[in-house]
CSV table of C-alpha atoms (C1' of nucleotides) in Angstrom, one decimal:
chain,number,residue,atom,x,y,z
A,155,UNK,CA,13.0,10.5,5.8
A,156,UNK,CA,9.2,11.1,6.4
A,157,UNK,CA,9.9,11.8,10.1
A,158,UNK,CA,12.4,14.3,8.9
A,159,UNK,CA,9.8,15.7,6.5
A,160,UNK,CA,7.2,15.5,9.2
A,161,UNK,CA,9.4,17.1,11.6
A,162,UNK,CA,9.5,20.1,9.3
A,163,UNK,CA,5.7,20.3,9.2
A,164,UNK,CA,4.8,22.2,12.3
A,165,UNK,CA,3.2,20.9,15.5
A,166,UNK,CA,0.6,18.4,15.0
A,167,UNK,CA,-1.6,19.4,17.9
A,168,UNK,CA,-1.0,23.1,17.4
A,169,UNK,CA,-2.6,25.7,15.0
A,170,UNK,CA,-6.7,26.4,14.8
A,171,UNK,CA,-8.0,23.9,16.8
A,172,UNK,CA,-10.9,22.7,14.9
A,173,UNK,CA,-9.3,22.8,11.3
A,174,UNK,CA,-8.9,19.7,9.4
A,175,UNK,CA,-5.0,19.0,9.3
A,176,UNK,CA,-3.4,18.2,5.8
A,177,UNK,CA,0.1,17.7,4.7
A,178,UNK,CA,3.0,15.5,6.3
A,179,UNK,CA,2.2,13.2,9.0
A,180,UNK,CA,3.9,13.8,12.3
A,181,UNK,CA,5.3,11.0,14.7
A,182,UNK,CA,2.5,12.0,17.1
A,183,UNK,CA,-0.1,11.4,14.4
A,184,UNK,CA,1.5,8.3,13.5
A,185,UNK,CA,1.9,6.9,16.9
A,186,UNK,CA,-2.0,7.8,18.1
A,187,UNK,CA,-3.3,6.3,14.7
A,188,UNK,CA,-1.1,2.9,14.9
A,189,UNK,CA,-2.3,2.6,18.6
A,190,UNK,CA,-5.9,3.1,17.6
A,191,UNK,CA,-5.7,0.6,14.8
A,192,UNK,CA,-3.7,-2.0,16.4
A,193,UNK,CA,-5.8,-1.8,19.9
A,194,UNK,CA,-9.4,-1.3,18.2
A,195,UNK,CA,-9.4,-1.9,15.1
A,196,UNK,CA,-11.2,-0.2,12.1
A,197,UNK,CA,-14.7,0.3,12.1
A,198,UNK,CA,-15.0,3.1,9.8
A,199,UNK,CA,-12.3,5.4,8.9
A,200,UNK,CA,-13.8,8.4,9.9
A,201,UNK,CA,-14.6,7.4,13.2
A,202,UNK,CA,-10.9,6.1,13.7
A,203,UNK,CA,-9.5,9.7,12.9
A,204,UNK,CA,-12.1,11.0,15.4
A,205,UNK,CA,-11.2,8.5,18.2
A,206,UNK,CA,-8.1,8.7,17.8
A,207,UNK,CA,-8.2,12.5,18.3
A,208,UNK,CA,-6.8,13.0,14.7
A,209,UNK,CA,-7.8,16.4,13.1
A,210,UNK,CA,-7.3,14.1,10.0
A,211,UNK,CA,-9.9,13.0,7.5
A,212,UNK,CA,-10.9,9.4,7.6
A,213,UNK,CA,-9.3,9.3,4.2
A,214,UNK,CA,-6.1,10.5,4.9
A,215,UNK,CA,-6.1,7.9,7.7
A,216,UNK,CA,-6.7,5.7,5.4
A,217,UNK,CA,-3.8,6.2,3.1
A,218,UNK,CA,-1.5,6.5,6.1
A,219,UNK,CA,-2.4,3.4,7.4
A,220,UNK,CA,-2.3,1.6,4.0
A,221,UNK,CA,1.0,3.4,2.5
A,222,UNK,CA,3.0,3.3,5.5
A,223,UNK,CA,2.0,2.3,9.2
A,224,UNK,CA,0.8,-1.4,8.1
A,225,UNK,CA,3.1,-3.4,9.8
A,226,UNK,CA,3.2,-6.3,7.1
A,227,UNK,CA,4.7,-3.5,4.8
A,228,UNK,CA,8.1,-4.2,3.0
A,229,UNK,CA,10.5,-1.4,4.0
A,230,UNK,CA,13.4,-2.6,1.8
A,231,UNK,CA,13.9,-1.4,-1.9
A,232,UNK,CA,11.8,-3.1,-4.7
A,233,UNK,CA,14.1,-5.8,-6.2
A,234,UNK,CA,14.8,-6.6,-9.4
A,235,UNK,CA,12.7,-9.6,-9.2
A,236,UNK,CA,9.6,-7.8,-8.1
A,237,UNK,CA,10.7,-5.1,-10.7
A,238,UNK,CA,10.0,-7.8,-13.1
A,239,UNK,CA,6.9,-8.8,-11.8
A,240,UNK,CA,5.7,-4.9,-12.1
A,241,UNK,CA,6.4,-5.1,-15.5
A,242,UNK,CA,4.6,-8.3,-16.4
A,243,UNK,CA,1.7,-7.2,-14.4
A,244,UNK,CA,1.2,-3.8,-15.7
A,245,UNK,CA,1.4,-5.4,-19.2
A,246,UNK,CA,-1.3,-7.7,-18.7
A,247,UNK,CA,-3.5,-5.9,-16.4
A,248,UNK,CA,-2.6,-2.3,-17.2
A,249,UNK,CA,-2.5,0.6,-14.4
A,250,UNK,CA,-5.0,-1.5,-12.0
A,251,UNK,CA,-2.1,-0.8,-9.1
A,252,UNK,CA,-4.2,-1.9,-6.3
A,253,UNK,CA,-4.6,-5.2,-8.3
A,254,UNK,CA,-0.8,-5.2,-8.8
A,255,UNK,CA,-0.3,-4.4,-5.3
A,256,UNK,CA,-2.4,-7.3,-4.3
A,257,UNK,CA,0.1,-9.8,-5.7
A,258,UNK,CA,3.0,-8.1,-4.3
A,259,UNK,CA,2.5,-8.8,-0.3
A,260,UNK,CA,4.1,-5.9,1.6
A,261,UNK,CA,3.9,-3.5,-1.4
A,262,UNK,CA,1.2,-0.6,-1.6
A,263,UNK,CA,-0.6,0.4,-4.5
A,264,UNK,CA,0.9,3.7,-4.1
A,265,UNK,CA,4.7,2.6,-4.0
A,266,UNK,CA,4.0,0.4,-6.9
A,267,UNK,CA,2.7,3.3,-8.9
A,268,UNK,CA,5.4,5.6,-8.1
A,269,UNK,CA,8.0,3.1,-9.1
A,270,UNK,CA,6.4,2.3,-12.2
A,271,UNK,CA,6.0,6.6,-13.1
A,272,UNK,CA,9.6,7.2,-11.8
A,273,UNK,CA,11.6,4.5,-12.9
A,274,UNK,CA,10.2,2.1,-14.8
A,275,UNK,CA,8.1,4.2,-17.4
A,276,UNK,CA,10.8,6.6,-18.1
A,277,UNK,CA,13.0,3.8,-18.7
A,278,UNK,CA,10.9,2.2,-21.5
A,279,UNK,CA,10.4,5.6,-22.9
A,280,UNK,CA,14.1,6.3,-23.1
A,281,UNK,CA,14.4,2.5,-25.0
A,282,UNK,CA,11.4,2.7,-27.1
A,283,UNK,CA,12.9,6.3,-28.3
A,284,UNK,CA,16.1,4.2,-29.3
A,285,UNK,CA,14.0,2.1,-31.5
A,286,UNK,CA,13.6,-1.0,-28.9
A,287,UNK,CA,10.5,-2.6,-27.7
A,288,UNK,CA,9.4,-0.9,-24.4
A,289,UNK,CA,8.0,-4.0,-22.8
A,290,UNK,CA,11.4,-5.8,-23.1
A,291,UNK,CA,13.6,-3.4,-22.0
A,292,UNK,CA,14.4,-5.3,-18.8
A,293,UNK,CA,16.0,-8.6,-18.7
A,294,UNK,CA,13.3,-11.1,-17.9
A,295,UNK,CA,15.4,-13.8,-16.4
A,296,UNK,CA,13.0,-16.7,-15.5
A,297,UNK,CA,10.0,-14.7,-15.2
A,298,UNK,CA,8.7,-14.9,-18.9
A,299,UNK,CA,5.1,-13.6,-19.7
A,300,UNK,CA,4.1,-17.0,-19.5
A,301,UNK,CA,4.4,-16.8,-15.5
A,302,UNK,CA,2.6,-13.6,-15.6
A,303,UNK,CA,-0.5,-15.5,-16.8
A,304,UNK,CA,-0.4,-17.4,-13.4
A,305,UNK,CA,-1.2,-13.7,-12.0
A,306,UNK,CA,-4.0,-12.6,-14.0
A,307,UNK,CA,-7.3,-12.6,-12.1
A,308,UNK,CA,-10.2,-14.7,-13.0
A,309,UNK,CA,-13.2,-11.9,-14.0
A,310,UNK,CA,-15.4,-13.1,-11.2
A,311,UNK,CA,-12.7,-12.7,-8.8
A,312,UNK,CA,-12.0,-9.0,-9.8
A,313,UNK,CA,-12.4,-6.5,-6.7
A,314,UNK,CA,-13.2,-9.3,-4.2
A,315,UNK,CA,-12.8,-7.5,-0.9
A,316,UNK,CA,-11.9,-9.5,2.2
A,317,UNK,CA,-14.8,-7.7,3.9
A,318,UNK,CA,-17.1,-5.2,1.8
A,319,UNK,CA,-16.9,-1.8,1.7
A,320,UNK,CA,-19.0,0.5,3.9
A,321,UNK,CA,-18.7,0.5,7.7
A,322,UNK,CA,-18.0,-3.2,8.0
A,323,UNK,CA,-16.7,-4.0,11.5
A,324,UNK,CA,-13.9,-5.8,11.9
A,325,UNK,CA,-12.5,-7.6,15.1
A,326,UNK,CA,-9.2,-5.9,16.1
A,327,UNK,CA,-6.4,-5.2,15.3
A,328,UNK,CA,-7.2,-6.1,11.6
A,329,UNK,CA,-8.1,-3.2,9.3
A,330,UNK,CA,-11.1,-3.9,6.9
A,331,UNK,CA,-9.1,-5.2,4.1
A,332,UNK,CA,-6.0,-6.8,4.6
A,333,UNK,CA,-3.5,-8.5,2.3
A,334,UNK,CA,-3.4,-12.4,1.6
A,335,UNK,CA,-0.4,-14.2,2.0
A,336,UNK,CA,0.9,-17.8,1.3
A,337,UNK,CA,1.6,-19.3,4.7
A,338,UNK,CA,3.2,-22.6,5.4
A,339,UNK,CA,2.4,-24.5,8.4
A,340,UNK,CA,5.4,-25.6,11.0
A,341,UNK,CA,5.8,-29.0,12.1
A,342,UNK,CA,4.0,-30.4,9.3
A,343,UNK,CA,7.0,-32.3,8.1
A,344,UNK,CA,7.7,-30.3,4.8
A,345,UNK,CA,5.5,-28.7,1.7
A,346,UNK,CA,2.5,-30.9,2.4
A,347,UNK,CA,1.6,-28.1,4.9
A,348,UNK,CA,1.4,-25.0,2.5
A,349,UNK,CA,-1.7,-23.4,2.6
A,350,UNK,CA,-2.8,-19.9,2.3
A,351,UNK,CA,-4.5,-17.7,5.0
A,352,UNK,CA,-5.3,-13.9,5.5
A,353,UNK,CA,-3.3,-11.7,7.5
A,354,UNK,CA,-2.9,-8.2,8.6
A,355,UNK,CA,-1.0,-8.6,11.3
A,356,UNK,CA,2.4,-7.8,12.5
A,357,UNK,CA,5.5,-9.4,11.1
A,358,UNK,CA,8.9,-9.8,13.0
A,359,UNK,CA,10.8,-10.4,10.1
A,360,UNK,CA,14.1,-12.8,10.3
A,361,UNK,CA,16.3,-13.9,8.1
A,362,UNK,CA,17.0,-17.6,8.0
A,363,UNK,CA,19.5,-19.5,7.1
A,364,UNK,CA,18.0,-21.6,4.6
A,365,UNK,CA,18.1,-18.3,2.5
A,366,UNK,CA,14.7,-17.3,2.5
A,367,UNK,CA,14.8,-14.1,2.4
A,368,UNK,CA,12.3,-12.4,4.2
A,369,UNK,CA,10.3,-15.4,6.2
A,370,UNK,CA,8.5,-13.7,8.9
A,371,UNK,CA,6.3,-15.2,12.1
A,372,UNK,CA,2.9,-13.8,12.4
A,373,UNK,CA,2.3,-11.9,15.8
A,374,UNK,CA,-0.3,-10.3,17.1
A,375,UNK,CA,-1.1,-6.4,18.5
A,376,UNK,CA,1.8,-5.0,17.3
A,377,UNK,CA,4.5,-3.8,19.5
A,378,UNK,CA,2.9,-4.9,22.8
A,379,UNK,CA,2.1,-8.5,21.9
A,380,UNK,CA,4.8,-9.9,20.1
A,381,UNK,CA,4.5,-13.5,22.0
A,382,UNK,CA,0.8,-13.8,21.0
A,383,UNK,CA,0.0,-15.6,17.6
A,384,UNK,CA,-3.4,-15.9,15.6
A,385,UNK,CA,-5.1,-18.7,15.0
A,386,UNK,CA,-5.7,-19.3,11.4
A,387,UNK,CA,-8.5,-21.5,10.0
A,388,UNK,CA,-8.0,-22.8,6.7
A,389,UNK,CA,-10.7,-23.2,4.0
A,390,UNK,CA,-10.5,-27.2,5.2
A,391,UNK,CA,-11.3,-26.5,8.5
A,392,UNK,CA,-7.7,-27.2,9.6
A,393,UNK,CA,-6.3,-25.1,12.6
A,394,UNK,CA,-2.5,-23.5,12.0
A,395,UNK,CA,-0.8,-22.9,15.2
A,396,UNK,CA,1.7,-20.9,13.6
A,397,UNK,CA,2.2,-19.8,10.0
A,398,UNK,CA,5.0,-18.4,8.2
A,399,UNK,CA,4.3,-15.8,6.1
A,400,UNK,CA,6.9,-15.9,2.9
A,401,UNK,CA,8.5,-13.1,1.2
A,402,UNK,CA,7.6,-12.8,-2.5
A,403,UNK,CA,10.6,-14.0,-3.6
A,404,UNK,CA,9.6,-17.3,-1.8
A,405,UNK,CA,6.3,-17.3,-3.6
A,406,UNK,CA,7.9,-17.2,-6.9
A,407,UNK,CA,10.0,-20.2,-6.2
A,408,UNK,CA,6.8,-21.9,-4.8
A,409,UNK,CA,5.8,-21.8,-8.8
A,410,UNK,CA,7.6,-25.0,-9.5
A,411,UNK,CA,5.6,-26.4,-7.1
A,412,UNK,CA,2.4,-27.2,-5.9
A,413,UNK,CA,1.3,-23.4,-5.0
A,414,UNK,CA,0.6,-21.2,-7.5
A,415,UNK,CA,0.4,-17.6,-6.9
A,416,UNK,CA,-3.3,-17.3,-8.5
A,417,UNK,CA,-4.2,-19.8,-5.6
A,418,UNK,CA,-4.4,-16.7,-3.3
A,419,UNK,CA,-7.6,-15.6,-4.8
A,420,UNK,CA,-9.1,-19.2,-5.0
A,421,UNK,CA,-10.1,-19.7,-1.2
A,422,UNK,CA,-11.2,-17.5,1.6
A,423,UNK,CA,-10.0,-17.7,4.8
A,424,UNK,CA,-10.9,-16.3,8.1
A,425,UNK,CA,-8.8,-14.6,10.8
A,426,UNK,CA,-9.9,-15.4,14.3
A,427,UNK,CA,-8.4,-13.9,17.2
A,428,UNK,CA,-6.8,-16.4,19.8
A,429,UNK,CA,-5.5,-14.8,22.5
A,430,UNK,CA,-5.2,-11.4,22.0
A,431,UNK,CA,-3.8,-8.4,23.2
A,432,UNK,CA,-6.6,-6.2,22.0
A,433,UNK,CA,-8.5,-4.4,25.0
B,230,DA,C1',30.4,27.0,-1.4
B,231,DA,C1',26.2,28.0,-4.0
B,232,DT,C1',22.6,26.3,-6.7
B,233,DG,C1',19.9,24.9,-10.2
B,234,DG,C1',17.6,20.4,-12.3
B,235,DG,C1',16.3,16.4,-11.9
B,236,DC,C1',14.3,12.4,-9.0
B,237,DC,C1',11.5,10.4,-5.6
B,238,DC,C1',7.9,9.8,-3.0
B,239,DA,C1',4.1,11.3,0.8
B,240,DA,C1',0.0,12.9,0.0
B,241,DC,C1',-4.0,15.2,-1.9
B,242,DC,C1',-7.7,15.1,-5.4
B,243,DG,C1',-11.5,13.7,-7.7
B,244,DC,C1',-14.5,10.2,-9.2
B,245,DG,C1',-16.9,5.9,-9.6
B,246,DA,C1',-18.4,2.0,-6.8
B,247,DC,C1',-20.3,0.2,-2.8
B,248,DT,C1',-23.3,-0.1,1.3
B,249,DT,C1',-26.5,1.6,4.2
B,250,DT,C1',-30.8,3.8,5.8
C,171,DT,C1',-35.8,3.8,-5.2
C,172,DA,C1',-33.1,7.7,-3.7
C,173,DA,C1',-30.1,10.0,-0.7
C,174,DA,C1',-26.4,9.8,2.1
C,175,DG,C1',-22.3,8.4,3.6
C,176,DT,C1',-18.0,5.7,3.0
C,177,DC,C1',-14.2,3.5,0.7
C,178,DG,C1',-10.9,2.9,-2.6
C,179,DC,C1',-8.8,3.9,-6.7
C,180,DG,C1',-5.7,6.2,-10.3
C,181,DG,C1',-3.9,10.6,-11.3
C,182,DT,C1',-1.5,14.4,-9.8
C,183,DT,C1',1.5,17.7,-7.2
C,184,DG,C1',4.4,19.7,-3.6
C,185,DG,C1',8.3,19.7,-1.3
C,186,DG,C1',12.9,17.7,0.2
C,187,DC,C1',17.0,15.2,-1.0
C,188,DC,C1',21.0,14.4,-4.3
C,189,DC,C1',24.2,15.5,-7.7
C,190,DA,C1',26.3,17.8,-11.5
C,191,DT,C1',28.4,22.1,-12.7
DNA sequence: AATGGGCCCAACCGCGACTTT
DNA sequence: TAAAGTCGCGGTTGGGCCCAT
């Protein structure tokens, strides 16, 4: 879809040589940006644009990466369960889309905002126009308002970036800010190995027989290095030699157990590159 | 087959916050 | 402390797609 749009958007390398390009991204521009970031990471977005040879603003590059190229993005449509989560979080947090997106791995603020504006809000307007409570228009199932409580941010933790803004250098290929995932140690004999870690890496998504819908292995360096793995140093110092990223639905399931969603912000984890394809 | 209206989503814009110098 | 540079956010828009007529 985007490719189709981009293809009709003209030649990325043509036109006036020094004028900043706007509009849809071409596949070539995507490739340049993706390659640049996966190989060298992000120091500042304006330098990424420059070094990738793109006639785009840093801002535009950031947006493209965050909303489309990031390897950890979910490609599938927003599920019913995710929709319920969006509704609950919007109710408690308001239109703080980035915070809401931060609670939904693989989803972007833009995606959630668009989804809200185009579908949920409209539906709620329709139902409230027909005399119902707008907030309860969707059947909530097992995700009641009480569940939404566990998503709320502690005030002091709001807007806590992984690496602070400005020109913070980050080891490749992880972008300056990257999402948090709940992870599970492999070979630890069960749930005892649950941990939280940070990741900004490529996921090779696989569907497992146990029904976990989007369990993924973490790999490094995008397409060129799918065999490499990051090592994560957890808060207690324990190293994980491999982690599984869990899909959002899996995380909701964990609420019944030891791992709560709001645990995501309670620990800080640092990513070190163990082996690496970065040149 | 043509067309017009609504939907959806990628991307832009403007602004505030933060960092660096 | 101020200014400049950069980032990130929420609101908005433009245009392609889909579908009913």
